[in-house]
Amino acid sequence: MTSAPPPQTPAGITPRRTRLVRVPDLVRFQQAIAVASVGASPFQARRTAVIVPTSGAADVLRHTIEDLCLVERWAPGEADLATLGAHDWPVRPDAATVSVAMPQLVTRTGLYGLVGEALADVARIDPIAREVLAGAVAREVAAAGAAPPFVPRPALVAAMLDLYDALRRNRRTIDDFERLVGTALESGAAIDRGAARLLEETRFLAAAFRGYEAALDAAGLVDEHGLRARALALGAASGPLASVVVAVPDVAAAPHGLWPADYDLLTRLAGLDSLTVVATEATLDAGYLSRLLDTLPDIEIVAFAGSPSATPRIVRPAGRPADAPVLVSRDREEEVTTFARRVRAQSGDIAADAPVDAPSHAIALVHQRPLPYLYLARQVLGAYGISWQAVDALPLAAEPWAAAVDLVLTFAASDASRAAGLALLASPLLVPPPRGASDAAPPVTAGGIEACDRELADALFVGGRARLAELDARWRDDAGAGRARVQRRRALPVMDALLRAADALEPLATPDRASVQLDRLEVFLIAAERIPGAPRARERHLRARGAVLGLLRRAREAYRRFGDPAIAIDELAPLLRRLMEAQTFSPRVGPGLVHVVDAAAAAFGRFADATLAGLIESEWPASGGRNVFLPANLLRDLGWPSDADRRAAARAAFDDLLRLPSRTLALSTFTLEDDAIVRPSAYLEDLDALAFDAVDVAIDGVPRLALAVTPLPGVGDDRVGPREWPLAAAPPGPANVGPRPPGAYSVTALDRYRQCPFKYFADDVLGLEEDVDEEAGLSARARGTLVHDAFQAFFTEWAARGGGAIDEAALPAARALFTEIAERALLAIPPSERPLERARLLGSAVGAGYGERAFRFEAGRADGLVERLLEVSLDGEYTLGDGEAARTVRLRGKADRVDLLSDGTLRVIDYKTGKASTARTSLQVKLYARVAAERLRGRRGVDWSVGESGYLAFGRPDDIYQAAFDAGSRDEALAAAASEALAVVDAVEQGAFPVAPEDVHVCTFCGFAAVCRKDYVGDE
Ligand code: SF4
C-alpha cells in the first residue's frame, strides 16, 4: 500500500499521546482494551470511544468488559495508563457488584456519528439521500455529454460512491484520480480500445464526483468527508472525545478497518489527548506494524503482559492422526448437527441450571458467513434443545418481511408474471387487499395456488394483466368438467387475488414521479400486510416493517429534495433492493449458551469452547471485493490495499482465533455446498504446527433430521410459502403424529398411502405442493383432463343422438363424432399443443388414436350395454371390512364411466393416459366397483352386481384394457380391497405416516423426495 502523506499537527493543538499496545493473543487483546478504555467515572467513559469492526463486535466486547469488571472484579479505571505494561492492575477486594463506567463502543461509522453530534451547525446528508443525489448527478452529467460506457443504475451509483469514498479516505483528490489514472491510460488509448473505454469511464467518474460535491455543497449538507474537514477546521480545544482506543487494524488488514484519513482525523481532532492502538503481535507482524509506523511515525510502542489464558485442547476425531484434528462433515447442516451433538455430549460438564451467559461455559460457533449459520442454528440447535444467541448484523433483506417486499417488487416489475404472482400469494405475510371495504376476499389456500399454477401452466400463461383478466373471465364462464372443474373451482379464488394484486400494482409499471411511486408502494404494502400472530414472530416482523417503511420514506424525501424523475418500478426496484441489502438488522436472538458469532466479533469474546466452522477455501480467508471500475494496477497508485496484505492479515487473524478459547478448540469443515464439491481451507494444511494437546471425540454417524410439521407461528392456514420447519432430532423410523379425527377419504388418496404413507402425509395431511418436473408441452395432468373431457363429451353427445353400444357397425359414426368432439376439446388447449394432442386423440399415420382404440375395445366386447353412466359420483358412507372389524367409512371418488350390462352386472372403466401397471394391485376401480354396485342398487329395477372392472390404458402399445381382477378372483379381490382400504383408514386415523415406499421405484417419480428422509429408507 502506498503510504499517505504524514499528518500535520496544526498550530494551537496540543499533540496527543499516541501509543501502540502490542499483545500476544486475543485474551490479552481484550484485557488491554478494558484497561485502556474503562473510565474511572461516567464522565470520563462518555468521552472515551473504542473503535471495533462491527456492531456485533461491540456487543460481544461489552459483555467481555462486564465479565472482567463484574465477575473477575477488575478495576481498570483505577489503573494509570502509564502502567499499562505492568502485570498487576488493580482488582477490587470485595465481591460487591459495582457499575461499569463503560466507554462508547463504536464502529468506524459510529465514530463519525460521535464527531457529527458534536458539530451543532453541520447538517449531514442521509445515506439514502446521498445515493439519490449521486444518481441524479450521474444522470445529469451523462445527459450533458460525458456519457459513461455504462448505465448509471442504482448498484453502479453505489459503486461510484464507494470509489469516491475510497479516494477521499485514502486522502486523494479528484484531480489526483484524474491525473494518475488518466495519465496511465492516455498513452494506450489511441491503440487500445479497452484503454480508451477506461479513459472515457474515468473522465465520466471525475465529472460525476465533481458534480456530486457541488450539489452537496449547494444543498448545504456534508458527507463523511465534509464532516471530517469541518471537525479538523474547528481548532477548538475541546472536542467530543478525550480518548480513543483503536481495536481494529487498518483497511489493508480488515474490511472494517481504518483508512489513512481516519488516522489523520484521530491525530488532529481537537480535545483528543490520548490515542491507543491495540493489536496482536500476529496482526502487527503481518504488515500492520510497518503501515502503522508509516502513518503514525511517532507512535510509542508498549508491550502488554496481561494475564495469559490456558491453552485450549484441540478436538480430534478418534482414530485420526495427530496432525489431522479436523472435523469433516458432508455439508453445513451436518456440520452444525455434529456441533450440537458435541455440545449435548458435554452436558455432564455443563450443569443444566448453569447461567447461560457464564463466561466459563460460553461456547462459540465461529463462522465467516452469518446467514447459513443463523438459519441452521435456529433449526438444529433449537431441535437439540440448546439455547443460543447471535449478535450479527444481517442485511435487512434477509428478514421475512423484506423478502415479502421483494416479492411485491418482482411481481409489479414483471407485468403480473405467473411465477412472481404465485410466489407473492404463497407468502404468509401478504394478502392482496380487497377491492373495496365491503368486499370479502375469498381465502387463498395452498391447494388453490397449486391448482391455479397448473391451470395457468396449461393455458401457457406467462404474464400480462390483460391476459390474466381474460383467463379469469373464461374460467368463470366455463367451469370445466370432471377433474378440471374441481381444479378450476380451487383456482378461482387465487385468480381473484392475483388480479387484485395486479390491479393495485399496475400504476407502478408506468413511469411517474419517484416519490409518487414510493407512496403507491407503501399504500399497497400496508394494505396487503399480514402480521404474524405469534409474539416473537410478530415482534420481529414489526421491527423489520418499521425499517422497510423507514427506507421508503427516506427515499421519498430524498427524491422530493433532489429532483423527482419519472420512473417505473423496474427502475425503482433495484434501488430499493440495494437499500435493503445495505441496511443491517440485528436478529436479536438470545441470551443462550452457544454464541453464533462471526470471526471479527469472536475476537472480542471470552469462550470456554470454540468451533471454527465452515473452514472451506472460499470463506477462510474470505474473498476480497473487487473494484468494478478500475483494474488493480491503476488502483494501487491511488493507495488501494494489496491482496497480499489482506491475505497475510486474514491468516494472522485465524492464528489468533486458534488460541481464543480456554478449554477446547474444534476445527470444522465440510465437503458439499449446494451439491457441489468444495475444497477445505488452505489454513488446514499446516496444522501440524499446532502444539495443542488433543482431546479425542467419537464422531459417530450423524442422523439426518426429520422434518416436524409445525407451520410458521401465527400463520394458521394451509398456505404454502416460506414456512419454518423446526427440525426434530427424531430417530429414523415411522413418523407418528398422533390420532387424527375421521374424515372423508378419497379413494385415490388411499392408494397413495399404500404407495408410501409419508407421501399421503405430505400431500393429503399437510397439503404440500408436489415438486413437479417442468415438462415440455402439455403436462400429464392437463393431458389426462383433455382425454377425460373428450370421452365424456363424446358419450354424452352419442347418447343424445340415440347411440347405444358401439359395435362394428357403429364404428364409422363413432369415429366421425369423436373427431368432431375432439376438435372442440382441442380448442381448450394452447394452439401450439394441438397438433400433438390431436394425433394422440385421433391417430396419425403411425398409429390409431385413443378414440379408435377405445371404440374397438367396446366393439370387441359386445356384451349388451344397457346404459353408460359417466362421471359417477360415489361420495358417501360405506361399510368396509368383515365381521367385528367392519365399520362405516366416508369415501370420496368419481368413476369415469360405469357400464350397466344386460346380464345384470356393471363394469367400471377408468381412463389412463399411462400404462396402468398397478391395475391389479391398486384399490381404485375395485372399490369403485364395489361401492357403485351398492349405490346403483335398484336402478332400472336391477340389483346390479360387479362383473368386471379395469382401466383403458392408452399408454400401452397393445391391449389397452387392464383388468383389475378376473372373474374367478373377483369376490376375493373386492373383499380384499375393502379390507385393505379399512386398514389404511385405520392407519391414517392413528396418525402413522412412516417413510415406507412400497417399491423404491415410487420414489423415482415422487414429488416429495425433498421433504422426506428417503436417503435412509434403504437402511431402515
Ligand atoms: S420419495 Fe419415496 S419415501 Fe419419500 S415420500 Fe416419496 S415415495 Fe415416500
GROMACS .gro file of C-alpha atoms in nm, residues 616-748:
model
  133
  616ILE     CA    1  -1.355  -2.401   0.327
  617GLU     CA    2  -1.141  -2.237   0.065
  618SER     CA    3  -1.380  -1.959  -0.032
  619GLU     CA    4  -1.450  -1.847   0.326
  620TRP     CA    5  -1.124  -1.877   0.520
  621PRO     CA    6  -0.989  -1.636   0.401
  622ALA     CA    7  -1.296  -1.452   0.277
  623SER     CA    8  -1.251  -1.334  -0.078
  624GLY     CA    9  -1.179  -0.963  -0.114
  625GLY     CA   10  -1.410  -0.728  -0.302
  626ARG     CA   11  -1.314  -0.616  -0.649
  627ASN     CA   12  -1.348  -0.264  -0.779
  628VAL     CA   13  -1.591  -0.269  -1.070
  629PHE     CA   14  -1.447   0.032  -1.247
  630LEU     CA   15  -1.070   0.005  -1.249
  631PRO     CA   16  -0.809  -0.273  -1.258
  632ALA     CA   17  -0.587  -0.338  -0.955
  633ASN     CA   18  -0.270  -0.192  -1.109
  634LEU     CA   19  -0.433   0.150  -1.152
  635LEU     CA   20  -0.587   0.142  -0.807
  636ARG     CA   21  -0.254   0.063  -0.643
  637ASP     CA   22  -0.123   0.407  -0.741
  638LEU     CA   23  -0.418   0.558  -0.557
  639GLY     CA   24  -0.331   0.381  -0.232
  640TRP     CA   25  -0.551   0.073  -0.257
  641PRO     CA   26  -0.453  -0.217  -0.029
  642SER     CA   27  -0.292  -0.518  -0.194
  643ASP     CA   28  -0.429  -0.870  -0.192
  644ALA     CA   29  -0.110  -0.997  -0.033
  645ASP     CA   30  -0.157  -0.761   0.267
  646ARG     CA   31  -0.517  -0.874   0.303
  647ARG     CA   32  -0.431  -1.243   0.289
  648ALA     CA   33  -0.146  -1.211   0.539
  649ALA     CA   34  -0.371  -1.026   0.785
  650ALA     CA   35  -0.651  -1.283   0.743
  651ARG     CA   36  -0.411  -1.565   0.824
  652ALA     CA   37  -0.288  -1.377   1.131
  653ALA     CA   38  -0.648  -1.329   1.249
  654PHE     CA   39  -0.712  -1.704   1.204
  655ASP     CA   40  -0.399  -1.791   1.403
  656ASP     CA   41  -0.518  -1.561   1.683
  657LEU     CA   42  -0.858  -1.731   1.692
  658LEU     CA   43  -0.692  -2.071   1.743
  659ARG     CA   44  -0.581  -1.961   2.089
  660LEU     CA   45  -0.903  -1.782   2.185
  661PRO     CA   46  -1.095  -2.049   2.383
  662SER     CA   47  -0.985  -2.153   2.729
  663ARG     CA   48  -1.093  -2.516   2.713
  664THR     CA   49  -1.131  -2.674   2.368
  665LEU     CA   50  -1.093  -2.571   2.008
  666ALA     CA   51  -1.256  -2.754   1.718
  667LEU     CA   52  -1.183  -2.701   1.351
  668SER     CA   53  -1.469  -2.795   1.125
  669THR     CA   54  -1.511  -2.815   0.751
  670PHE     CA   55  -1.746  -2.982   0.504
  671THR     CA   56  -1.727  -3.118   0.153
  672LEU     CA   57  -2.052  -3.030  -0.023
  673GLU     CA   58  -2.223  -2.696  -0.079
  674ASP     CA   59  -2.538  -2.694  -0.293
  675ASP     CA   60  -2.439  -3.040  -0.419
  676ALA     CA   61  -2.104  -2.907  -0.546
  677ILE     CA   62  -1.776  -3.024  -0.401
  678VAL     CA   63  -1.592  -2.756  -0.205
  679ARG     CA   64  -1.226  -2.757  -0.104
  680PRO     CA   65  -1.111  -2.722   0.257
  681SER     CA   66  -0.938  -2.401   0.360
  682ALA     CA   67  -0.565  -2.386   0.291
  683TYR     CA   68  -0.528  -2.298   0.661
  684LEU     CA   69  -0.588  -2.664   0.743
  685GLU     CA   70  -0.278  -2.776   0.555
  686ASP     CA   71  -0.018  -2.685   0.816
  687LEU     CA   72  -0.190  -2.773   1.140
  688ASP     CA   73   0.099  -2.993   1.247
  689ALA     CA   74   0.249  -2.668   1.374
  690LEU     CA   75  -0.023  -2.651   1.639
  691ALA     CA   76   0.129  -2.760   1.965
  692PHE     CA   77  -0.203  -2.828   2.137
  693ASP     CA   78  -0.295  -3.136   2.333
  694ALA     CA   79  -0.575  -3.325   2.167
  695VAL     CA   80  -0.899  -3.443   2.314
  696ASP     CA   81  -1.036  -3.734   2.114
  697VAL     CA   82  -1.407  -3.740   2.044
  698ALA     CA   83  -1.607  -4.019   1.884
  699ILE     CA   84  -1.781  -3.883   1.577
  700ASP     CA   85  -2.041  -4.144   1.500
  701GLY     CA   86  -2.293  -4.131   1.217
  702VAL     CA   87  -2.497  -3.816   1.230
  703PRO     CA   88  -2.863  -3.899   1.181
  704ARG     CA   89  -3.036  -3.685   0.930
  705LEU     CA   90  -3.302  -3.483   1.099
  706ALA     CA   91  -3.667  -3.548   1.043
  707LEU     CA   92  -3.898  -3.268   0.947
  708ALA     CA   93  -4.155  -3.196   1.208
  709VAL     CA   94  -4.459  -3.026   1.073
  710THR     CA   95  -4.524  -2.705   1.256
  711PRO     CA   96  -4.634  -2.413   1.044
  712LEU     CA   97  -4.487  -2.068   1.097
  713PRO     CA   98  -4.615  -1.941   1.432
  714GLY     CA   99  -4.910  -1.717   1.384
  715VAL     CA  100  -4.990  -1.842   1.038
  716GLY     CA  101  -5.269  -2.084   1.088
  717ASP     CA  102  -5.390  -2.175   0.744
  718ASP     CA  103  -5.260  -2.416   0.488
  719ARG     CA  104  -5.086  -2.168   0.261
  720VAL     CA  105  -4.757  -2.267   0.120
  721GLY     CA  106  -4.460  -2.040   0.119
  722PRO     CA  107  -4.166  -1.967   0.342
  723ARG     CA  108  -4.282  -2.177   0.633
  724GLU     CA  109  -4.045  -2.259   0.910
  725TRP     CA  110  -3.992  -2.628   0.964
  726PRO     CA  111  -3.835  -2.686   1.301
  727LEU     CA  112  -3.616  -2.993   1.282
  728ALA     CA  113  -3.666  -3.257   1.544
  729ALA     CA  114  -3.390  -3.498   1.626
  730ALA     CA  115  -3.622  -3.788   1.568
  731PRO     CA  116  -3.466  -4.130   1.534
  732PRO     CA  117  -3.514  -4.291   1.195
  733GLY     CA  118  -3.840  -4.484   1.184
  734PRO     CA  119  -4.210  -4.437   1.141
  735ALA     CA  120  -4.339  -4.087   1.182
  736ASN     CA  121  -4.634  -4.093   1.418
  737VAL     CA  122  -4.820  -3.768   1.453
  738GLY     CA  123  -5.088  -3.894   1.691
  739PRO     CA  124  -5.457  -3.976   1.641
  740ARG     CA  125  -5.648  -3.788   1.376
  741PRO     CA  126  -6.025  -3.742   1.354
  742PRO     CA  127  -6.212  -3.945   1.089
  743GLY     CA  128  -6.273  -3.769   0.760
  744ALA     CA  129  -6.390  -3.837   0.409
  745TYR     CA  130  -6.126  -4.036   0.225
  746SER     CA  131  -6.056  -4.001  -0.142
  747VAL     CA  132  -6.007  -4.349  -0.287
  748THR     CA  133  -5.705  -4.236  -0.490
   0.00000   0.00000   0.00000
